[in-house]
């Protein structure tokens, strides 16, 4: 049995899709949601599903290993970042080697790195005038958006698109692919 912790600090639409996808799953369970924002809508959503939640402060995250203790108490085997903006500290990466993935709303390495999140990404895509964008699911290392790519899917960008319409198209891809890519990673890993 794999037990997933989702780290999220925003609305949590991806978190919801992942939770719903694994609700009746035999081998995978979403067991914990971790957030750095006590008011994040993702927390109330997770609670509706009866999922354990943990709110962390910057100090706790970077200067203690409390999160690690909770993860091990909860027997978490895999971490999914879905709208979590803090850099993951080395102690967490070391304890979850190739067991942390993130989703980025563009085709990395383009439009990645510090400050490239949310609408900033889609505005940059629009300004650059590229004709396609998409999603990247990648392993997480100590640097923003630089871990090995696991999966990408793309969609067109038209001249008439606004950053908002690009965001909508990209979000559709996220919701469509993220849960099943996680499932494939987990089931593939189990077979090793
Ligand atoms: C998504 O766009 C994801 O790519 C990014 O953060 C956003 C989270 O959105 N890393 P939501 O909270 O899941 O709606």
Short mmCIF file of C-alpha atoms and ligand atoms in Angstrom, two decimals:
data_model
loop_
_atom_site.label_atom_id
_atom_site.label_comp_id
_atom_site.label_asym_id
_atom_site.label_seq_id
_atom_site.Cartn_x
_atom_site.Cartn_y
_atom_site.Cartn_z
CA UNK A 1 0.00 0.00 0.00
CA UNK A 2 1.34 3.44 -0.93
CA UNK A 3 0.35 6.35 1.27
CA UNK A 4 0.56 9.77 -0.36
CA UNK A 5 1.06 13.13 1.31
CA UNK A 6 -0.03 16.07 -0.83
CA UNK A 7 1.73 19.37 -0.13
CA UNK A 8 -0.45 22.25 -1.31
CA UNK A 9 -1.03 25.83 -0.35
CA UNK A 10 -3.68 27.09 -2.71
CA UNK A 11 -7.11 26.18 -3.93
CA UNK A 12 -6.27 22.54 -4.26
CA UNK A 13 -8.07 21.67 -7.48
CA UNK A 14 -5.28 19.24 -8.34
CA UNK A 15 -5.30 17.86 -4.82
CA UNK A 16 -9.04 17.24 -5.14
CA UNK A 17 -8.60 15.37 -8.43
CA UNK A 18 -5.89 13.21 -6.88
CA UNK A 19 -7.95 12.51 -3.75
CA UNK A 20 -11.00 11.57 -5.83
CA UNK A 21 -8.96 9.40 -8.18
CA UNK A 22 -7.53 7.29 -5.36
CA UNK A 23 -10.64 7.23 -3.16
CA UNK A 24 -11.52 3.61 -3.93
CA UNK A 25 -8.03 2.52 -4.98
CA UNK A 26 -6.74 -0.78 -3.65
CA UNK A 27 -3.03 0.07 -3.55
CA UNK A 28 -2.84 3.82 -3.09
CA UNK A 29 -4.31 6.14 -0.50
CA UNK A 30 -4.04 9.88 0.03
CA UNK A 31 -3.34 9.95 3.76
CA UNK A 32 -2.19 13.47 4.52
CA UNK A 33 -2.37 17.04 3.24
CA UNK A 34 0.39 19.42 4.29
CA UNK A 35 0.02 23.17 3.86
CA UNK A 36 1.93 26.26 4.89
CA UNK A 37 -1.24 28.35 4.96
CA UNK A 38 -3.82 27.86 7.66
CA UNK A 39 -6.50 29.52 5.49
CA UNK A 40 -5.76 27.54 2.31
CA UNK A 41 -9.00 26.21 0.76
CA UNK A 42 -7.19 22.93 0.11
CA UNK A 43 -7.39 22.21 3.86
CA UNK A 44 -11.16 22.48 4.16
CA UNK A 45 -11.55 20.39 1.01
CA UNK A 46 -9.26 17.68 2.41
CA UNK A 47 -11.13 17.66 5.72
CA UNK A 48 -14.38 17.06 3.84
CA UNK A 49 -12.81 13.86 2.58
CA UNK A 50 -11.74 12.99 6.12
CA UNK A 51 -8.06 13.37 5.30
CA UNK A 52 -5.59 14.27 8.03
CA UNK A 53 -4.11 17.79 7.62
CA UNK A 54 -0.93 19.40 8.86
CA UNK A 55 -0.17 23.12 8.80
CA UNK A 56 3.51 24.01 8.98
CA UNK A 57 5.42 27.20 9.65
CA UNK A 58 8.59 28.19 7.84
CA UNK A 59 10.58 27.68 11.03
CA UNK A 60 9.18 24.19 11.55
CA UNK A 61 9.86 23.23 7.97
CA UNK A 62 13.41 24.49 7.63
CA UNK A 63 14.76 24.37 11.17
CA UNK A 64 13.21 21.21 12.59
CA UNK A 65 12.43 17.75 11.30
CA UNK A 66 8.89 17.68 12.70
CA UNK A 67 7.39 17.20 9.26
CA UNK A 68 9.54 14.13 8.77
CA UNK A 69 8.25 12.70 12.06
CA UNK A 70 4.65 13.20 11.00
CA UNK A 71 5.34 11.66 7.61
CA UNK A 72 6.86 8.60 9.19
CA UNK A 73 4.11 8.33 11.83
CA UNK A 74 1.60 8.41 8.97
CA UNK A 75 3.69 5.85 7.04
CA UNK A 76 3.85 8.14 4.01
CA UNK A 77 5.68 6.58 1.07
CA UNK A 78 5.27 9.27 -1.59
CA UNK A 79 4.96 13.07 -1.67
CA UNK A 80 3.06 15.06 -4.28
CA UNK A 81 3.55 18.81 -4.56
CA UNK A 82 0.45 20.43 -6.04
CA UNK A 83 0.77 24.17 -5.69
CA UNK A 84 3.33 24.18 -2.88
CA UNK A 85 5.75 27.05 -3.32
CA UNK A 86 8.44 26.48 -0.70
CA UNK A 87 11.68 24.82 -1.66
CA UNK A 88 11.88 21.29 -0.27
CA UNK A 89 14.70 21.04 2.31
CA UNK A 90 17.52 18.52 1.81
CA UNK A 91 16.49 16.31 4.77
CA UNK A 92 13.14 15.61 3.09
CA UNK A 93 14.66 14.91 -0.30
CA UNK A 94 17.19 12.55 1.29
CA UNK A 95 14.41 10.62 3.03
CA UNK A 96 12.23 10.39 -0.08
CA UNK A 97 14.66 9.71 -2.93
CA UNK A 98 12.72 9.77 -6.20
CA UNK A 99 9.57 9.78 -4.10
CA UNK A 100 8.63 13.45 -4.48
CA UNK A 101 7.00 14.85 -7.60
CA UNK A 102 5.81 18.31 -8.56
CA UNK A 103 3.55 19.58 -11.29
CA UNK A 104 4.56 22.72 -13.14
CA UNK A 105 2.14 24.58 -15.44
CA UNK A 106 4.50 24.92 -18.42
CA UNK A 107 6.87 22.86 -20.54
CA UNK A 108 10.07 22.86 -18.47
CA UNK A 109 12.85 23.88 -18.77
CA UNK A 110 10.96 26.80 -20.34
CA UNK A 111 9.14 29.12 -17.94
CA UNK A 112 10.50 27.54 -14.77
CA UNK A 113 12.53 28.60 -11.76
CA UNK A 114 12.07 30.98 -8.85
CA UNK A 115 9.06 33.26 -9.21
CA UNK A 116 7.59 31.18 -12.04
CA UNK A 117 4.33 30.06 -10.53
CA UNK A 118 0.63 30.62 -11.05
CA UNK A 119 -0.33 33.39 -13.45
CA UNK A 120 3.29 34.59 -13.69
CA UNK A 121 3.95 31.50 -15.82
CA UNK A 122 1.03 32.08 -18.18
CA UNK A 123 1.80 35.78 -18.52
CA UNK A 124 5.38 34.90 -19.46
CA UNK A 125 4.13 32.37 -22.00
CA UNK A 126 1.86 35.01 -23.54
CA UNK A 127 4.62 37.65 -23.63
CA UNK A 128 7.09 35.22 -25.21
CA UNK A 129 4.61 34.53 -28.00
CA UNK A 130 5.26 30.77 -28.09
CA UNK A 131 2.71 28.64 -29.90
CA UNK A 132 2.47 25.87 -27.33
CA UNK A 133 2.62 25.36 -23.60
CA UNK A 134 1.59 22.56 -21.28
CA UNK A 135 2.41 20.73 -18.07
CA UNK A 136 5.49 19.08 -16.66
CA UNK A 137 5.47 16.49 -13.91
CA UNK A 138 8.96 16.08 -12.51
CA UNK A 139 10.91 14.69 -9.59
CA UNK A 140 11.88 17.24 -6.99
CA UNK A 141 15.41 18.16 -6.00
CA UNK A 142 16.94 21.03 -4.02
CA UNK A 143 16.45 23.51 -6.84
CA UNK A 144 13.21 24.93 -8.23
CA UNK A 145 11.84 23.03 -11.23
CA UNK A 146 15.07 21.15 -12.04
CA UNK A 147 14.43 17.51 -11.15
CA UNK A 148 14.16 14.83 -13.85
CA UNK A 149 11.07 15.10 -16.01
CA UNK A 150 8.58 12.26 -15.63
CA UNK A 151 5.85 13.39 -17.99
CA UNK A 152 4.86 16.29 -20.23
CA UNK A 153 1.70 17.10 -22.17
CA UNK A 154 1.21 20.12 -24.37
CA UNK A 155 -1.57 22.32 -25.68
CA UNK A 156 -1.63 25.06 -28.30
CA UNK A 157 -1.37 28.78 -27.56
CA UNK A 158 -3.21 31.00 -30.02
CA UNK A 159 -2.52 34.66 -30.73
CA UNK A 160 -5.99 35.46 -29.37
CA UNK A 161 -5.28 33.75 -26.02
CA UNK A 162 -5.02 35.72 -22.80
CA UNK A 163 -2.94 34.51 -19.84
CA UNK A 164 -6.29 33.49 -18.28
CA UNK A 165 -7.39 31.37 -21.23
CA UNK A 166 -3.95 29.74 -21.34
CA UNK A 167 -4.26 28.99 -17.63
CA UNK A 168 -7.60 27.30 -18.17
CA UNK A 169 -6.29 25.06 -20.93
CA UNK A 170 -3.25 24.10 -18.89
CA UNK A 171 -5.33 23.37 -15.81
CA UNK A 172 -7.43 20.97 -17.85
CA UNK A 173 -4.28 19.05 -18.73
CA UNK A 174 -3.20 18.99 -15.08
CA UNK A 175 -6.50 17.54 -13.95
CA UNK A 176 -6.55 15.04 -16.80
CA UNK A 177 -3.06 13.63 -16.33
CA UNK A 178 -1.67 14.22 -12.84
CA UNK A 179 -3.55 11.45 -10.96
CA UNK A 180 -2.84 8.70 -13.49
CA UNK A 181 0.83 9.71 -13.86
CA UNK A 182 1.18 9.36 -10.08
CA UNK A 183 -0.53 5.99 -10.22
CA UNK A 184 1.82 4.77 -12.96
CA UNK A 185 4.85 5.91 -11.00
CA UNK A 186 3.69 4.14 -7.88
CA UNK A 187 2.66 0.89 -9.50
CA UNK A 188 5.84 0.90 -11.61
CA UNK A 189 7.96 1.45 -8.49
CA UNK A 190 6.24 -1.39 -6.69
CA UNK A 191 7.16 -3.85 -9.38
CA UNK A 192 10.89 -3.10 -9.04
C1 LIG B 1 -1.11 24.35 -10.50
O1 LIG B 1 -1.18 25.18 -11.60
C2 LIG B 1 0.21 23.65 -10.48
O2 LIG B 1 0.75 23.49 -11.75
C3 LIG B 1 1.06 24.57 -9.68
O3 LIG B 1 0.21 25.11 -8.72
C4 LIG B 1 -1.12 25.11 -9.20
C5 LIG B 1 -2.00 24.51 -8.16
O4 LIG B 1 -3.34 24.75 -8.45
N1 LIG B 1 2.26 23.93 -9.22
P1 LIG B 1 -4.47 24.10 -7.58
O5 LIG B 1 -4.35 24.65 -6.16
O6 LIG B 1 -4.30 22.62 -7.62
O7 LIG B 1 -5.74 24.54 -8.23
#
